[in-house]
Amino acid sequence: LGWVPRASTRAAQKTPVDAEQKIFELFVRLSLMVRDSGVRHPDLLVNFDQTQVVMADNTANTFEVRGAKQVSVLGKEEKRAFTAVVGVSASGDLLPMQFIFKGGSHRSLPSSHAPSMDEATRLGFVYSWNSANYWSSLPTMAEYMERIVVPHFARAKQLHGYADDQDCAVILDCWSVHRSEAFRQLVRGRWPWIRLLFIPGGTT
């Protein structure tokens, strides 16, 4: 039939030509923040990011006539997935995860009777929904900060003898929700002791 295996492709993100300089500048900003704010324990520095978790993937591979310009795959846009927000402190402690599902109520989330749900709850995992898609949004980011990041910092301050208003730092990539004015205002207004530092685009 003249069929050959084909796969869909997309362009990869390009690394900036001045990536080393941008990373060095981030290092300098972080160093100055540590010097000036009294962040002396690695528990007071957290990095988090979002990752897609595919539950039922639809393959991008199929058979098509050799030389075909378009390769169609049934159901390619109907991926079953959720987002996991994964954070870690500079001391290597993994923070509880947040899982985000597309939906409009608790019925969109895993059942409270699901296997190992009791253990996940005990570990502090958070389950959230987004009516538009399964990615982080401003409300789910606020929930992640309030229920996971801020309690982590509070425990760390108490454990290591820091004042409640001791500055802490969160390092993020330059995703649009992370660097949005709404998110930055949220953090400044509710947790003014949290400093946000951004990894330059294309260098993660």
PDB file of N, CA, C and O in Angstrom, residues 52-59 75-83 100-102 134:
ATOM      1  N   GLN A  52       2.647  17.770  33.061  1.00  0.00           N
ATOM      2  CA  GLN A  52       1.470  17.044  32.585  1.00  0.00           C
ATOM      3  C   GLN A  52       1.612  15.562  32.889  1.00  0.00           C
ATOM      4  O   GLN A  52       2.665  14.965  32.655  1.00  0.00           O
ATOM      5  N   VAL A  53       0.553  14.958  33.407  1.00  0.00           N
ATOM      6  CA  VAL A  53       0.511  13.519  33.653  1.00  0.00           C
ATOM      7  C   VAL A  53      -0.587  12.937  32.778  1.00  0.00           C
ATOM      8  O   VAL A  53      -1.760  13.270  32.945  1.00  0.00           O
ATOM      9  N   VAL A  54      -0.198  12.104  31.820  1.00  0.00           N
ATOM     10  CA  VAL A  54      -1.154  11.540  30.868  1.00  0.00           C
ATOM     11  C   VAL A  54      -1.690  10.220  31.416  1.00  0.00           C
ATOM     12  O   VAL A  54      -0.929   9.311  31.734  1.00  0.00           O
ATOM     13  N   MET A  55      -3.015  10.126  31.543  1.00  0.00           N
ATOM     14  CA  MET A  55      -3.656   8.893  32.005  1.00  0.00           C
ATOM     15  C   MET A  55      -3.987   7.969  30.850  1.00  0.00           C
ATOM     16  O   MET A  55      -3.877   6.754  30.975  1.00  0.00           O
ATOM     17  N   ALA A  56      -4.430   8.522  29.730  1.00  0.00           N
ATOM     18  CA  ALA A  56      -4.780   7.721  28.556  1.00  0.00           C
ATOM     19  C   ALA A  56      -4.309   8.486  27.334  1.00  0.00           C
ATOM     20  O   ALA A  56      -4.977   9.405  26.866  1.00  0.00           O
ATOM     21  N   ASP A  57      -3.162   8.120  26.840  1.00  0.00           N
ATOM     22  CA  ASP A  57      -2.563   8.847  25.726  1.00  0.00           C
ATOM     23  C   ASP A  57      -3.121   8.345  24.395  1.00  0.00           C
ATOM     24  O   ASP A  57      -3.440   7.182  24.245  1.00  0.00           O
ATOM     25  N   ASN A  58      -3.224   9.240  23.457  1.00  0.00           N
ATOM     26  CA  ASN A  58      -3.564   8.894  22.085  1.00  0.00           C
ATOM     27  C   ASN A  58      -2.307   9.022  21.248  1.00  0.00           C
ATOM     28  O   ASN A  58      -1.742  10.103  21.149  1.00  0.00           O
ATOM     29  N   THR A  59      -1.871   7.949  20.682  1.00  0.00           N
ATOM     30  CA  THR A  59      -0.592   7.935  19.989  1.00  0.00           C
ATOM     31  C   THR A  59      -0.551   8.938  18.836  1.00  0.00           C
ATOM     32  O   THR A  59      -1.583   9.213  18.210  1.00  0.00           O
ATOM     33  N   GLY A  75      -8.869  11.255  17.364  1.00  0.00           N
ATOM     34  CA  GLY A  75      -8.847  11.494  18.804  1.00  0.00           C
ATOM     35  C   GLY A  75      -7.570  12.114  19.328  1.00  0.00           C
ATOM     36  O   GLY A  75      -7.315  12.094  20.523  1.00  0.00           O
ATOM     37  N   LYS A  76      -6.758  12.695  18.442  1.00  0.00           N
ATOM     38  CA  LYS A  76      -5.468  13.240  18.869  1.00  0.00           C
ATOM     39  C   LYS A  76      -5.628  14.342  19.920  1.00  0.00           C
ATOM     40  O   LYS A  76      -4.784  14.503  20.791  1.00  0.00           O
ATOM     41  N   GLU A  77      -6.732  15.107  19.852  1.00  0.00           N
ATOM     42  CA  GLU A  77      -6.934  16.206  20.791  1.00  0.00           C
ATOM     43  C   GLU A  77      -7.711  15.775  22.037  1.00  0.00           C
ATOM     44  O   GLU A  77      -8.053  16.607  22.868  1.00  0.00           O
ATOM     45  N   GLU A  78      -8.006  14.497  22.170  1.00  0.00           N
ATOM     46  CA  GLU A  78      -8.837  14.023  23.271  1.00  0.00           C
ATOM     47  C   GLU A  78      -8.004  13.339  24.350  1.00  0.00           C
ATOM     48  O   GLU A  78      -8.338  12.270  24.839  1.00  0.00           O
ATOM     49  N   LYS A  79      -6.920  13.940  24.705  1.00  0.00           N
ATOM     50  CA  LYS A  79      -6.015  13.382  25.692  1.00  0.00           C
ATOM     51  C   LYS A  79      -6.656  13.394  27.079  1.00  0.00           C
ATOM     52  O   LYS A  79      -7.328  14.331  27.448  1.00  0.00           O
ATOM     53  N   ARG A  80      -6.462  12.335  27.835  1.00  0.00           N
ATOM     54  CA  ARG A  80      -6.923  12.272  29.220  1.00  0.00           C
ATOM     55  C   ARG A  80      -5.716  12.506  30.105  1.00  0.00           C
ATOM     56  O   ARG A  80      -4.811  11.671  30.160  1.00  0.00           O
ATOM     57  N   ALA A  81      -5.702  13.645  30.787  1.00  0.00           N
ATOM     58  CA  ALA A  81      -4.510  14.013  31.541  1.00  0.00           C
ATOM     59  C   ALA A  81      -4.877  14.936  32.688  1.00  0.00           C
ATOM     60  O   ALA A  81      -6.001  15.429  32.780  1.00  0.00           O
ATOM     61  N   PHE A  82      -3.924  15.166  33.583  1.00  0.00           N
ATOM     62  CA  PHE A  82      -4.057  16.160  34.638  1.00  0.00           C
ATOM     63  C   PHE A  82      -2.689  16.781  34.860  1.00  0.00           C
ATOM     64  O   PHE A  82      -1.689  16.331  34.294  1.00  0.00           O
ATOM     65  N   THR A  83      -2.649  17.829  35.640  1.00  0.00           N
ATOM     66  CA  THR A  83      -1.385  18.501  35.940  1.00  0.00           C
ATOM     67  C   THR A  83      -0.970  18.193  37.366  1.00  0.00           C
ATOM     68  O   THR A  83      -1.791  18.238  38.288  1.00  0.00           O
ATOM     69  N   ILE A 100      -4.288  18.865  39.426  1.00  0.00           N
ATOM     70  CA  ILE A 100      -5.329  19.715  38.846  1.00  0.00           C
ATOM     71  C   ILE A 100      -6.025  18.962  37.716  1.00  0.00           C
ATOM     72  O   ILE A 100      -5.376  18.470  36.789  1.00  0.00           O
ATOM     73  N   PHE A 101      -7.353  18.886  37.825  1.00  0.00           N
ATOM     74  CA  PHE A 101      -8.174  18.197  36.838  1.00  0.00           C
ATOM     75  C   PHE A 101      -9.119  19.193  36.176  1.00  0.00           C
ATOM     76  O   PHE A 101      -9.528  20.171  36.788  1.00  0.00           O
ATOM     77  N   LYS A 102      -9.474  18.911  34.928  1.00  0.00           N
ATOM     78  CA  LYS A 102     -10.473  19.739  34.261  1.00  0.00           C
ATOM     79  C   LYS A 102     -11.855  19.377  34.789  1.00  0.00           C
ATOM     80  O   LYS A 102     -12.210  18.196  34.866  1.00  0.00           O
ATOM     81  N   TYR A 134      -6.985  21.484  32.328  1.00  0.00           N
ATOM     82  CA  TYR A 134      -6.365  20.858  33.492  1.00  0.00           C
ATOM     83  C   TYR A 134      -5.029  21.520  33.886  1.00  0.00           C
ATOM     84  O   TYR A 134      -4.271  20.965  34.674  1.00  0.00           O
TER      85      TYR A 134
END
